Amino acid sequence: MTVMNMVQAINAALKSEMLQDDRVICLGEDVGRNGGVFRVTDGLMDIFGAERVVDTPLAESAIIGAAVGMAARGLRPVAEIQFLGFIYEAMDQMASQAARLRFKSGGKFSAPMVVRAPYGGGVRTPELHSDSLEALFLHTPGLKVVMPSTPYDAKGLLTSAIRDEDPVLFLEPMKLYRAFSEDVPEEDYEVEIGKAKVIQDGNDLTIISWGQSIHTVQKAVKEWEEQKNLSIEIIDLRTIAPLDLDTIIQSAKKTGRVMIVHEAVKSGGVGAELAALISEKAMFYMFAPILRIAGFDTPYPFPMVEDEWLPNVERINKAIEEMLSYS
Amino acid sequence: MNWINESCVTVDMFQLLNEGGKLVGEKPDIPDDKLLQLYKQMIFSRVFDERALKLQRQGRIGTYAPFTGQEAAQVGSAAALDKGDWVFPSYREVAVSLVRGVPASQSLLYTMGHHSGSGDPDAHMFPVQIIIASQTLHAVGSAWASKYKKEKQVSVAYLGDGATSEGDFHEALNFAGVNSLPVIFFVQNNQWAISVPLSSQTASKSIAQKGIAYGLTSIQVDGNDVLAVYETMKKAVQLAKEGKPILIEAVTYRQGPHTTADDPTKYRTKEELSAWKQKDPLLRMKHYLIHNHLWNETQEEEETAIAEQKMTEAYQTAIQTPRSGLDDIFQNVYHKKTSNLEEQQNSSKRGEVSV
Ligand SMILES: Cc1ncc(C[n+]2csc(CCOP(=O)(O)OP(=O)(O)O)c2C)c(N)n1
Ligand SMILES: [Mg+2]
């Protein structure tokens, strides 16, 4: 075990996969000599050379599109998009190409590749650097979407993503990059894609969240539990696509109250999908409406306002109170 | 077989002042007071940049993209435009905005994360563009609108060397060429796109030559020579108005970090930086003016003090501007606020959970 923050854990996963498998190459803007703008790929160019850690020209569509071609020809590219907000530039390659290659070729071709991108707010970035866009990709069959909230999960999930036979979008919560460290095994290991994690057992209410919001949820729940005699279940979704239906429905049936907390805008978000699934499969177990605490339906706001815009402890606490008023 | 390759192209950089501030070309027909104005605008730009860096380090403003080293390119090109022309900037064009009359306080508010900080219709400036090269297409559309409306103004997109790798840039050039639009693409080739040097960005020996493929008229100019840039831009405006879209490559250098979040020592040498500091655009113009008895050290000190004072006032204006609040974000999502947003705004005001 070594104590690592998320940047180190992701770096460790990349390094270990690159050491074991020479089909793995990293490409993106500033990933080589600079080691990435967050230093996630730091040191990899020194170890593996410029042939396997590639500073590309500034062109997102080319980065993802080239990765599709490489993957189809037997490489295992790990492409970086510098900030998730810039992935719109590569939307055709993501949604119409990488996601569909297996389907449109009747299974004769596929694009086993990883696209990594930092996302999420609270860091006072310029415009389009903080958006949470996971819902767009949940809505894109053929892609897997992974969003870790801890260094341990980040390393294990990235390892699984690189070994996966399908294209995986691996989203890294920027605010958590260096927020905390924890024990992470030095040897490689996988965390299964498609499995949520119950990080706290409870009976009265289920809160589902992912990425950096998980930590806001944990803070809110702690305040509640200290005050009242309540037991709240917290689920870290970890994978957005495919969703872990079993864990979600089981918990919903057990507690009868489900709240979903995410940073992305509320309308058409992943929360909407979860709420629909729960009403399809566990409607008659519910004591209270399913609530979503999410970003407001506006573009991600300018830094002066972002703390009020993001789901915060206060809003989560209000919602807990409201949900418990139903019995 | 007649293959076409790099050797078919010759690119001569246009220069009027050499590094020492000596006139190397024909003396341009620019009145003395214009020369002084250009230099004073460069001084104010540099003072803005240095102050902004300080404010950022003190935590008073947010992430900032400094442009020290690029003053001649920005001031010289912007000064050659008319009020009616339209400008489509990236995030590094503060000097351009100052020349166009955008208050310095507005650029400060932008980096402070205030909702009112970006874009100025009175100055014919589009909002700051974060998405690399996207603004090139908006300039094309704007030029197209001018052509359609038979209005005689040009649209100018400012972009960097890295931006020339994006598809949008190539699509913009192509649209401009096919439609003979009054548009100018002004590339500040500052040698770096964050940590990626020009040599990893393109295999062509110049950015200027990229215009040829799309039927544009192009030029490479010394971007640290404010006189050359000014003259080039004057001519470009005239040609663009005749329906000849233009690509200008201004060769310059970003002396500072990419942004305040960047550490350039990770990817470039001290030697490179000091070599480019020898070619500093302000030094060069200062030498020229002094040599021609238009300027002296006392004036330099006075002008710097005036600029410092203006910056202090701009910062005061910025911090006295009421802060943005949650209420501001519900405005301007749509022309008319939707009932959904109305509901979210009201419940957020009442401190309720919005359901
Ligand atoms: C579409 C997109 N991709 C990546 C980025 C991140 N980014 C911001 S500036 C920059 C480099 C731009 O270089 P250049 O065009 O040369 O302009 P300069 O910063 O040198 O002025 C990058 C990669 C972005 N803002 N938008
Ligand atoms: Mg550049």
XYZ file of C-alpha atoms and ligand atoms in Angstrom:
709
model
C 0.000 0.000 0.000
C 1.060 3.554 -0.700
C -0.779 6.694 0.230
C -1.836 8.416 -2.972
C -4.054 11.247 -4.077
C -6.191 10.827 -7.182
C -3.628 12.332 -9.552
C -1.037 9.843 -8.334
C -3.490 6.952 -8.466
C -4.438 7.661 -12.084
C -0.789 8.132 -12.988
C -0.004 4.800 -11.343
C -2.712 3.004 -13.316
C -1.456 4.440 -16.598
C 2.111 3.541 -15.796
C 1.329 0.005 -14.753
C -0.828 -0.698 -17.821
C 1.801 0.814 -20.110
C 4.489 -1.341 -18.526
C 2.474 -4.511 -19.004
C 0.996 -3.851 -22.401
C 2.842 -2.071 -25.156
C -0.374 -1.562 -27.070
C -1.276 1.156 -24.574
C -0.363 4.661 -25.649
C -1.365 8.053 -24.241
C -2.191 10.982 -26.483
C -3.542 14.467 -26.005
C -2.732 18.138 -25.617
C 0.183 18.848 -23.261
C 0.231 15.283 -21.894
C 3.884 14.679 -22.742
C 6.580 17.092 -21.735
C 4.244 19.084 -19.510
C 2.786 15.956 -17.938
C -0.733 17.276 -18.472
C -2.094 20.549 -17.132
C -2.893 18.720 -13.870
C 0.286 16.604 -14.003
C -1.748 13.405 -14.318
C 0.611 12.037 -16.979
C 3.716 13.466 -15.312
C 6.862 11.441 -15.861
C 5.307 9.034 -18.369
C 7.097 10.548 -21.359
C 10.431 10.097 -19.594
C 9.704 6.419 -19.048
C 7.920 5.485 -22.260
C 9.171 8.050 -24.765
C 7.409 10.408 -27.144
C 6.175 7.524 -29.277
C 3.900 6.270 -26.511
C 3.128 9.541 -24.755
C 2.168 11.878 -27.534
C 1.801 15.647 -27.437
C -0.707 16.105 -30.223
C -1.547 19.279 -32.111
C -4.485 21.189 -30.678
C -7.438 19.306 -32.183
C -9.900 17.288 -30.133
C -11.756 15.703 -33.013
C -8.423 14.480 -34.376
C -7.372 13.112 -30.994
C -10.513 11.013 -30.539
C -10.855 10.146 -34.208
C -7.254 8.969 -34.416
C -7.776 6.947 -31.243
C -10.705 5.168 -32.924
C -8.478 4.213 -35.833
C -5.652 3.087 -33.553
C -7.993 1.042 -31.391
C -9.585 -0.642 -34.353
C -6.098 -1.618 -35.530
C -5.118 -3.235 -32.262
C -3.690 -0.486 -30.095
C -5.149 0.565 -26.737
C -5.156 4.349 -26.869
C -5.819 6.433 -23.787
C -6.757 9.853 -25.112
C -6.962 12.911 -22.911
C -9.372 15.777 -23.436
C -7.875 18.619 -21.416
C -11.221 19.622 -19.884
C -14.505 17.800 -20.432
C -16.127 20.984 -21.780
C -13.898 20.715 -24.851
C -15.274 17.309 -25.796
C -18.047 18.991 -27.763
C -15.347 19.590 -30.382
C -15.031 15.822 -30.714
C -18.681 14.898 -30.358
C -18.957 13.267 -33.752
C -15.950 11.053 -33.060
C -17.264 10.147 -29.606
C -20.921 9.579 -30.306
C -21.144 8.715 -33.985
C -17.835 6.914 -34.419
C -16.272 5.387 -31.286
C -19.634 4.462 -29.779
C -21.032 2.847 -32.912
C -18.129 1.104 -34.581
C -18.976 -2.288 -33.068
C -22.681 -1.958 -33.875
C -22.382 -0.649 -37.391
C -19.901 -3.314 -38.419
C -21.994 -6.147 -37.059
C -19.307 -6.805 -34.481
C -16.477 -7.044 -37.033
C -14.761 -3.879 -35.740
C -14.563 -2.249 -32.356
C -12.831 0.642 -30.622
C -11.450 -0.443 -27.241
C -10.129 2.907 -26.070
C -10.277 5.218 -23.091
C -11.018 8.931 -23.163
C -9.960 10.672 -19.957
C -11.147 14.131 -19.019
C -11.247 16.278 -15.885
C -14.608 17.824 -15.088
C -16.556 19.456 -12.298
C -16.863 22.705 -10.447
C -15.796 24.599 -7.404
C -12.343 25.378 -8.763
C -12.938 28.910 -10.142
C -12.081 28.048 -13.697
C -12.840 30.074 -16.813
C -15.952 29.232 -18.808
C -16.473 25.661 -20.078
C -13.832 24.146 -17.794
C -16.234 22.951 -15.085
C -19.204 21.404 -16.854
C -20.504 17.963 -15.901
C -21.627 16.406 -19.169
C -22.037 12.744 -18.226
C -25.709 12.643 -19.212
C -24.828 13.237 -22.869
C -22.863 10.014 -22.872
C -25.355 7.960 -20.887
C -27.606 8.858 -23.796
C -25.085 7.398 -26.253
C -25.378 3.611 -26.522
C -22.033 1.915 -27.066
C -20.081 4.049 -24.601
C -19.272 3.234 -21.004
C -18.961 6.124 -18.574
C -16.981 5.914 -15.364
C -16.724 8.584 -12.632
C -14.608 7.704 -9.596
C -14.704 9.628 -6.336
C -11.655 8.181 -4.559
C -8.018 7.461 -5.464
C -8.569 3.725 -4.870
C -11.515 3.537 -7.264
C -9.771 5.785 -9.767
C -6.837 3.417 -10.115
C -8.938 0.263 -10.245
C -11.542 1.660 -12.601
C -8.968 3.097 -14.994
C -7.202 -0.251 -15.096
C -10.508 -1.926 -15.957
C -11.271 0.771 -18.517
C -7.984 0.241 -20.350
C -8.616 -3.525 -20.417
C -12.255 -3.144 -21.498
C -13.279 -4.184 -25.011
C -15.475 -1.111 -25.447
C -14.807 2.632 -25.506
C -14.850 4.059 -21.980
C -15.181 7.706 -21.020
C -13.258 8.140 -17.769
C -14.212 11.341 -15.970
C -11.917 12.752 -13.324
C -13.373 15.089 -10.696
C -10.972 18.020 -10.802
C -11.719 19.189 -7.315
C -10.753 15.807 -5.895
C -7.454 15.511 -7.760
C -5.472 16.577 -4.722
C -8.247 16.964 -2.154
C -7.287 13.886 -0.139
C -5.094 10.793 -0.190
C -5.729 7.222 0.871
C -4.105 3.802 0.813
C -3.831 2.435 -2.696
C -2.230 -0.922 -3.531
C 1.013 -0.668 -5.449
C 0.205 -3.708 -7.563
C -2.456 -3.461 -10.245
C -6.078 -4.388 -9.564
C -9.427 -3.889 -11.213
C -12.569 -2.267 -9.903
C -15.443 -3.625 -11.921
C -17.115 -1.219 -14.331
C -20.893 -1.186 -13.887
C -20.877 -1.734 -10.119
C -22.033 0.954 -7.704
C -20.749 0.987 -4.158
C -22.840 1.296 -1.030
C -20.512 3.451 1.001
C -22.789 3.656 3.986
C -25.667 1.364 4.986
C -28.955 2.858 6.083
C -32.691 2.258 6.357
C -34.521 5.579 6.264
C -33.307 7.211 3.076
C -31.057 6.464 0.104
C -28.867 9.140 -1.422
C -27.312 8.333 -4.788
C -24.457 10.446 -6.037
C -21.067 10.225 -7.798
C -17.840 12.085 -8.362
C -17.150 15.044 -6.155
C -20.796 15.419 -5.062
C -20.389 12.251 -3.018
C -18.229 14.177 -0.598
C -20.792 16.968 -0.258
C -23.407 14.309 0.439
C -21.232 12.693 3.090
C -20.787 16.040 4.818
C -24.511 16.724 4.836
C -25.379 13.259 6.080
C -22.862 13.497 8.884
C -24.482 16.686 10.136
C -27.886 15.008 10.090
C -26.857 11.877 11.808
C -25.152 13.800 14.550
C -28.356 15.695 15.229
C -31.030 13.070 14.687
C -31.253 9.376 15.121
C -31.395 8.532 11.448
C -29.831 6.020 9.158
C -29.097 7.112 5.641
C -27.757 4.894 2.890
C -25.257 6.445 0.502
C -24.549 4.935 -2.898
C -21.560 6.026 -4.939
C -22.663 5.197 -8.460
C -19.077 5.095 -9.816
C -20.287 3.961 -13.249
C -22.876 6.020 -15.118
C -23.146 3.666 -18.060
C -24.027 0.879 -17.668
C -26.031 1.675 -14.506
C -25.970 -0.801 -11.627
C -29.705 -1.449 -11.522
C -29.556 -4.141 -8.837
C -27.861 -2.016 -6.217
C -30.086 0.968 -6.940
C -33.405 -0.867 -6.892
C -32.504 -2.947 -3.864
C -31.701 0.149 -1.864
C -34.803 1.994 -3.073
C -36.996 -0.884 -1.982
C -35.293 -1.009 1.392
C -35.512 2.661 2.360
C -38.514 3.852 0.327
C -36.991 7.281 -0.066
C -34.440 8.188 -2.745
C -32.597 11.413 -3.327
C -30.173 11.938 -6.197
C -27.438 14.521 -6.000
C -25.434 15.602 -9.039
C -23.576 18.662 -10.257
C -24.854 18.510 -13.800
C -27.912 20.574 -14.681
C -31.119 19.058 -13.470
C -33.158 18.696 -16.656
C -32.334 15.551 -18.562
C -29.569 14.661 -16.144
C -28.571 11.207 -14.953
C -30.837 11.845 -11.959
C -33.825 11.872 -14.275
C -32.887 8.442 -15.606
C -32.437 7.057 -12.099
C -35.772 8.474 -10.965
C -37.499 6.927 -13.948
C -35.912 3.527 -13.337
C -36.892 3.600 -9.688
C -40.466 4.505 -10.501
C -40.617 1.723 -13.062
C -39.243 -0.916 -10.739
C -39.907 0.176 -7.159
C -42.769 2.660 -7.308
C -44.901 0.846 -4.753
C -42.120 0.806 -2.193
C -41.822 4.590 -2.133
C -42.940 6.754 0.813
C -41.817 10.028 -0.703
C -41.270 11.641 -4.100
C -37.846 10.987 -5.561
C -35.925 14.257 -5.280
C -33.034 15.585 -7.342
C -30.578 18.093 -5.965
C -28.636 19.270 -8.970
C -27.220 22.250 -10.808
C -29.856 24.739 -11.904
C -30.951 24.655 -15.547
C -28.477 27.292 -16.676
C -25.045 27.127 -18.259
C -22.375 26.508 -15.626
C -22.130 29.902 -13.934
C -19.293 32.376 -13.616
C -16.946 31.775 -10.670
C -18.481 34.435 -8.387
C -21.666 32.406 -8.134
C -20.600 28.809 -8.546
C -20.676 27.862 -4.875
C -24.332 28.846 -4.675
C -25.125 27.098 -7.921
C -23.561 23.754 -7.025
C -25.463 21.295 -4.822
C -24.337 22.164 -1.311
C -24.835 20.846 2.208
C -27.603 23.318 2.878
C -29.690 22.236 -0.095
C -29.144 18.576 0.638
C -30.162 19.058 4.254
C -33.361 20.836 3.225
C -34.198 17.963 0.927
C -33.527 15.353 3.610
C -35.891 17.198 5.901
C -38.550 17.366 3.235
C -38.275 13.685 2.372
C -38.497 12.574 5.964
C -41.701 14.545 6.417
C -43.390 11.824 4.322
C -43.989 8.562 6.091
C 4.904 14.598 -62.492
C 4.724 17.940 -60.852
C 4.576 17.492 -57.092
C 3.825 20.482 -54.956
C 5.572 20.788 -51.614
C 7.047 23.202 -49.107
C 9.793 24.245 -51.494
C 7.212 25.878 -53.766
C 6.488 28.431 -51.066
C 8.665 31.325 -50.009
C 7.629 33.318 -47.002
C 9.397 36.597 -46.280
C 8.572 38.153 -42.964
C 7.582 41.797 -43.316
C 9.503 44.055 -40.949
C 9.978 47.814 -40.624
C 11.860 48.087 -37.331
C 14.647 45.686 -36.502
C 15.392 44.462 -32.996
C 17.382 47.569 -32.196
C 14.563 49.850 -33.286
C 16.292 50.865 -36.543
C 14.158 51.404 -39.592
C 14.915 48.636 -42.102
C 12.165 49.232 -44.609
C 10.703 52.267 -46.235
C 9.620 54.911 -43.711
C 5.906 54.372 -43.205
C 3.568 57.284 -43.658
C 2.363 57.445 -40.052
C 1.996 60.849 -38.370
C 4.067 61.476 -35.243
C 1.093 61.733 -32.918
C -0.111 58.329 -34.138
C 3.334 56.877 -33.424
C 3.161 58.239 -29.899
C -0.361 56.999 -29.426
C 0.639 53.477 -30.470
C 3.495 53.508 -27.988
C 1.372 54.862 -25.149
C -1.221 52.173 -25.787
C 1.539 49.584 -25.579
C 2.708 51.047 -22.279
C -0.779 50.926 -20.829
C -1.216 47.352 -22.031
C 1.983 46.258 -20.359
C 1.039 48.010 -17.141
C -2.353 46.295 -17.233
C -0.721 42.917 -17.716
C 1.791 43.370 -14.913
C -0.864 44.651 -12.526
C -3.230 41.818 -13.389
C -0.497 39.296 -12.594
C 0.056 40.953 -9.226
C -3.648 41.018 -8.448
C -3.894 37.354 -9.335
C -1.023 36.467 -7.009
C -2.739 38.373 -4.227
C -5.890 36.368 -4.846
C -7.889 39.409 -5.939
C -8.662 38.173 -9.444
C -8.958 34.679 -10.919
C -6.981 32.788 -13.537
C -5.412 35.236 -15.974
C -3.768 34.784 -19.379
C -0.940 37.338 -19.674
C 0.089 38.770 -23.037
C 3.397 40.504 -22.256
C 5.500 40.302 -25.415
C 2.482 40.487 -27.697
C 1.659 44.190 -27.290
C 2.839 45.235 -30.747
C 0.796 42.525 -32.426
C -2.340 43.415 -30.503
C -2.063 47.196 -30.382
C -0.752 47.576 -33.926
C -3.515 45.466 -35.432
C -6.365 46.901 -33.366
C -5.236 50.477 -33.988
C -5.582 49.964 -37.730
C -9.282 49.139 -37.453
C -12.240 51.486 -37.612
C -14.874 51.800 -34.925
C -17.369 50.008 -37.135
C -15.228 46.926 -37.694
C -15.963 43.848 -35.616
C -13.534 41.934 -33.436
C -13.753 38.271 -32.374
C -11.112 37.763 -29.684
C -9.706 34.778 -27.843
C -8.931 34.970 -24.101
C -5.599 36.755 -24.545
C -6.731 39.909 -26.353
C -6.913 42.402 -23.492
C -4.688 44.904 -25.325
C -6.973 44.718 -28.343
C -9.959 45.452 -26.158
C -8.227 48.409 -24.506
C -7.424 49.925 -27.894
C -11.074 49.501 -28.890
C -12.166 51.409 -25.836
C -13.387 48.602 -23.625
C -12.851 49.822 -20.041
C -9.947 48.135 -18.258
C -12.286 47.488 -15.331
C -14.366 45.200 -17.537
C -11.467 42.874 -18.243
C -10.729 42.791 -14.523
C -14.346 41.932 -13.757
C -14.120 39.092 -16.246
C -11.212 37.474 -14.437
C -12.949 38.096 -11.120
C -15.724 35.837 -12.359
C -18.358 38.553 -12.675
C -21.253 37.888 -15.019
C -20.890 41.189 -16.853
C -17.242 40.757 -17.765
C -17.236 39.634 -21.359
C -18.161 41.190 -24.696
C -18.884 44.795 -25.578
C -21.311 45.596 -28.390
C -20.455 49.320 -28.280
C -16.824 48.495 -28.980
C -17.932 45.890 -31.549
C -16.176 43.196 -29.512
C -17.555 39.699 -29.203
C -17.242 37.956 -25.804
C -13.992 36.273 -24.835
C -13.708 32.915 -26.608
C -12.488 29.995 -24.541
C -12.999 27.286 -27.129
C -9.939 27.397 -29.314
C -10.579 28.637 -32.883
C -14.357 28.721 -32.536
C -14.439 32.484 -33.020
C -12.951 32.181 -36.507
C -16.313 30.909 -37.734
C -18.217 33.705 -36.018
C -15.998 36.235 -37.768
C -16.854 34.520 -41.032
C -20.555 34.810 -40.294
C -20.179 38.411 -39.265
C -18.314 39.233 -42.481
C -21.014 37.437 -44.396
C -23.649 39.596 -42.690
C -21.709 42.740 -43.647
C -21.545 41.585 -47.232
C -25.248 40.741 -47.289
C -26.194 44.077 -45.736
C -23.771 45.882 -48.075
C -22.043 47.462 -45.090
C -18.400 48.373 -45.469
C -16.790 46.944 -42.404
C -14.410 44.070 -41.800
C -14.580 41.310 -39.222
C -11.383 40.219 -37.517
C -10.786 36.936 -35.720
C -7.845 36.836 -33.327
C -6.329 33.445 -32.674
C -3.123 31.697 -31.702
C -0.705 29.341 -33.432
C -2.233 26.358 -31.647
C -5.671 27.329 -32.907
C -4.551 26.746 -36.492
C -4.660 23.000 -35.763
C -8.382 22.962 -35.041
C -10.847 21.959 -37.723
C -12.825 25.154 -37.131
C -9.916 27.260 -38.344
C -9.692 25.382 -41.638
C -13.438 25.444 -42.151
C -13.464 29.180 -41.482
C -10.716 29.860 -44.024
C -12.513 27.765 -46.573
C -15.843 29.520 -46.084
C -14.114 32.885 -46.244
C -12.364 31.975 -49.506
C -15.371 30.441 -51.216
C -17.571 33.406 -50.358
C -14.980 36.190 -50.841
C -15.754 37.602 -47.411
C -14.417 40.785 -45.795
C -12.711 38.909 -42.981
C -9.206 38.962 -41.507
C -7.717 36.069 -39.550
C -5.047 37.528 -37.310
C -2.862 34.768 -35.914
C -0.525 35.675 -33.098
C 2.108 33.023 -33.490
C 3.603 33.302 -30.007
C 5.535 30.047 -30.542
C 3.679 28.063 -27.892
C 0.283 26.514 -27.267
C 0.618 25.921 -23.546
C 3.555 23.459 -23.583
C 3.426 22.515 -27.253
C 5.915 24.328 -29.498
C 5.049 25.400 -33.018
C 7.236 22.620 -34.435
C 4.891 20.022 -32.922
C 1.834 21.954 -34.015
C 2.443 22.036 -37.749
C 4.807 20.615 -40.337
C 4.529 23.671 -42.566
C 7.267 26.244 -42.409
C 4.849 29.062 -41.761
C 1.294 29.608 -40.676
C 0.851 32.289 -43.324
C 1.079 29.752 -46.141
C -1.977 27.883 -44.830
C -4.091 30.606 -46.413
C -2.974 29.626 -49.912
C -4.824 26.327 -49.798
C -8.089 28.164 -49.284
C -7.525 30.937 -51.801
C -6.744 33.594 -49.206
C -4.257 36.439 -49.437
C -1.702 35.948 -46.696
C 1.330 37.513 -45.107
C 3.831 36.887 -42.354
C 4.745 39.961 -40.338
C 7.106 40.628 -37.464
C 4.608 40.714 -34.647
C 6.969 42.525 -32.301
C 7.281 45.439 -34.713
C 4.299 47.653 -34.111
C 4.875 49.722 -37.240
C 4.968 46.682 -39.502
C 1.860 45.236 -37.860
C -0.013 48.527 -38.176
C 0.882 48.948 -41.835
C 0.026 45.329 -42.590
C -3.351 45.603 -40.940
C -4.189 48.863 -42.753
C -3.539 47.149 -46.067
C -5.408 44.035 -44.961
C -8.514 46.055 -44.140
C -8.445 47.629 -47.581
C -8.073 44.258 -49.322
C -10.715 42.562 -47.177
C -13.176 45.313 -48.024
C -12.564 44.480 -51.698
C -13.711 40.950 -50.937
C -10.282 39.419 -50.449
C -10.180 37.480 -47.188
C -6.835 37.769 -45.403
C -4.653 35.601 -43.199
C -1.972 37.397 -41.174
C 0.672 35.532 -39.207
C 2.222 37.863 -36.644
C 5.413 36.288 -35.341
C 5.749 37.080 -31.664
C 6.397 35.499 -28.283
C 4.496 34.919 -25.056
C 7.018 36.018 -22.447
C 4.919 34.957 -19.473
C 3.191 31.721 -18.517
C 0.253 30.439 -20.576
C -1.974 31.439 -17.688
C -1.360 32.053 -14.035
C -1.964 28.302 -13.560
C 0.957 27.354 -15.818
C 4.651 26.776 -15.128
C 6.645 27.357 -18.327
C 9.943 26.231 -16.798
C 8.558 22.723 -17.266
C 8.820 22.946 -21.050
C 11.026 25.806 -22.271
C 14.487 27.162 -21.596
C 15.623 30.376 -19.956
C 17.818 30.980 -23.007
C 14.849 30.964 -25.335
C 13.011 33.430 -23.137
C 15.914 35.832 -22.860
C 16.539 35.695 -26.616
C 12.963 36.802 -27.198
C 13.186 39.483 -24.538
C 15.872 41.059 -26.735
C 13.155 41.414 -29.361
C 10.714 43.013 -26.957
C 8.122 45.085 -28.811
C 8.107 48.014 -26.379
C 11.895 48.364 -26.274
C 12.073 48.389 -30.025
C 9.509 51.143 -30.459
C 10.998 53.143 -27.616
C 14.410 53.133 -29.290
C 12.854 54.211 -32.548
C 10.981 57.098 -30.941
C 13.969 58.266 -28.917
C 16.185 58.081 -31.984
C 13.697 60.276 -33.816
C 13.518 62.756 -30.914
C 9.874 62.001 -30.288
C 10.344 60.534 -26.816
C 12.630 60.611 -23.783
C 13.037 58.923 -20.410
C 11.122 61.600 -18.520
C 8.120 61.108 -20.789
C 8.483 57.375 -20.332
C 8.282 57.757 -16.556
C 5.350 60.136 -16.751
C 3.426 57.903 -19.098
C 4.044 54.842 -16.935
C 2.794 56.723 -13.881
C -0.356 57.760 -15.755
C -0.945 54.143 -16.779
C -0.424 52.916 -13.209
C -2.939 55.458 -11.972
C -5.478 54.416 -14.620
C -5.076 50.813 -13.512
C -5.614 51.706 -9.884
C -8.820 53.450 -10.881
C -9.897 50.492 -13.017
C -9.389 48.118 -10.102
C -11.380 50.422 -7.817
C -14.224 50.483 -10.336
C -14.140 46.710 -10.565
C -14.282 46.043 -6.841
C -16.975 48.655 -6.324
C -19.196 46.939 -8.875
C -21.892 44.963 -7.049
C -20.974 41.288 -6.951
C -22.857 38.792 -9.077
C -25.393 36.753 -7.173
C -27.428 33.620 -7.719
C -30.260 35.744 -9.113
C -28.079 36.836 -12.035
C -27.693 33.338 -13.397
C -31.378 32.956 -14.195
C -31.273 35.994 -16.451
C -30.067 35.653 -20.001
C -30.432 31.931 -20.382
C -33.299 32.747 -22.731
C -34.773 35.954 -24.090
C -37.828 35.308 -21.948
C -37.294 33.339 -18.764
C -38.920 29.918 -18.999
C -41.421 28.845 -16.363
C -38.996 26.114 -15.293
C -36.270 28.672 -14.576
C -38.776 30.995 -12.943
C -39.692 28.183 -10.603
C -36.089 27.276 -9.827
C -35.255 30.908 -9.141
C -38.219 31.412 -6.836
C -37.640 28.290 -4.840
C -33.933 29.074 -4.507
C -34.920 32.484 -3.132
C -37.240 30.931 -0.601
C -34.521 28.467 0.304
C -36.707 25.578 -0.774
C -35.837 22.398 -2.540
C -37.011 22.735 -6.063
C -39.223 19.859 -7.128
C -11.214 23.411 -27.808
C -10.209 23.689 -26.762
N -9.223 22.796 -26.549
C -8.294 23.011 -25.606
C -8.336 24.134 -24.828
C -7.299 24.350 -23.740
N -6.361 25.362 -24.143
C -6.536 26.642 -23.782
S -5.422 27.642 -24.474
C -4.638 26.367 -25.243
C -3.474 26.652 -26.118
C -3.786 27.655 -27.173
O -2.656 27.957 -27.904
P -2.642 29.069 -29.016
O -3.781 28.871 -29.960
O -1.298 29.104 -29.589
O -2.969 30.425 -28.231
P -2.117 31.091 -27.057
O -2.635 30.498 -25.783
O -0.687 30.798 -27.283
O -2.447 32.532 -27.117
C -5.270 25.162 -24.944
C -4.819 23.851 -25.413
C -9.403 25.039 -25.069
N -9.540 26.159 -24.354
N -10.307 24.798 -26.031
Mg 0.319 30.281 -29.029
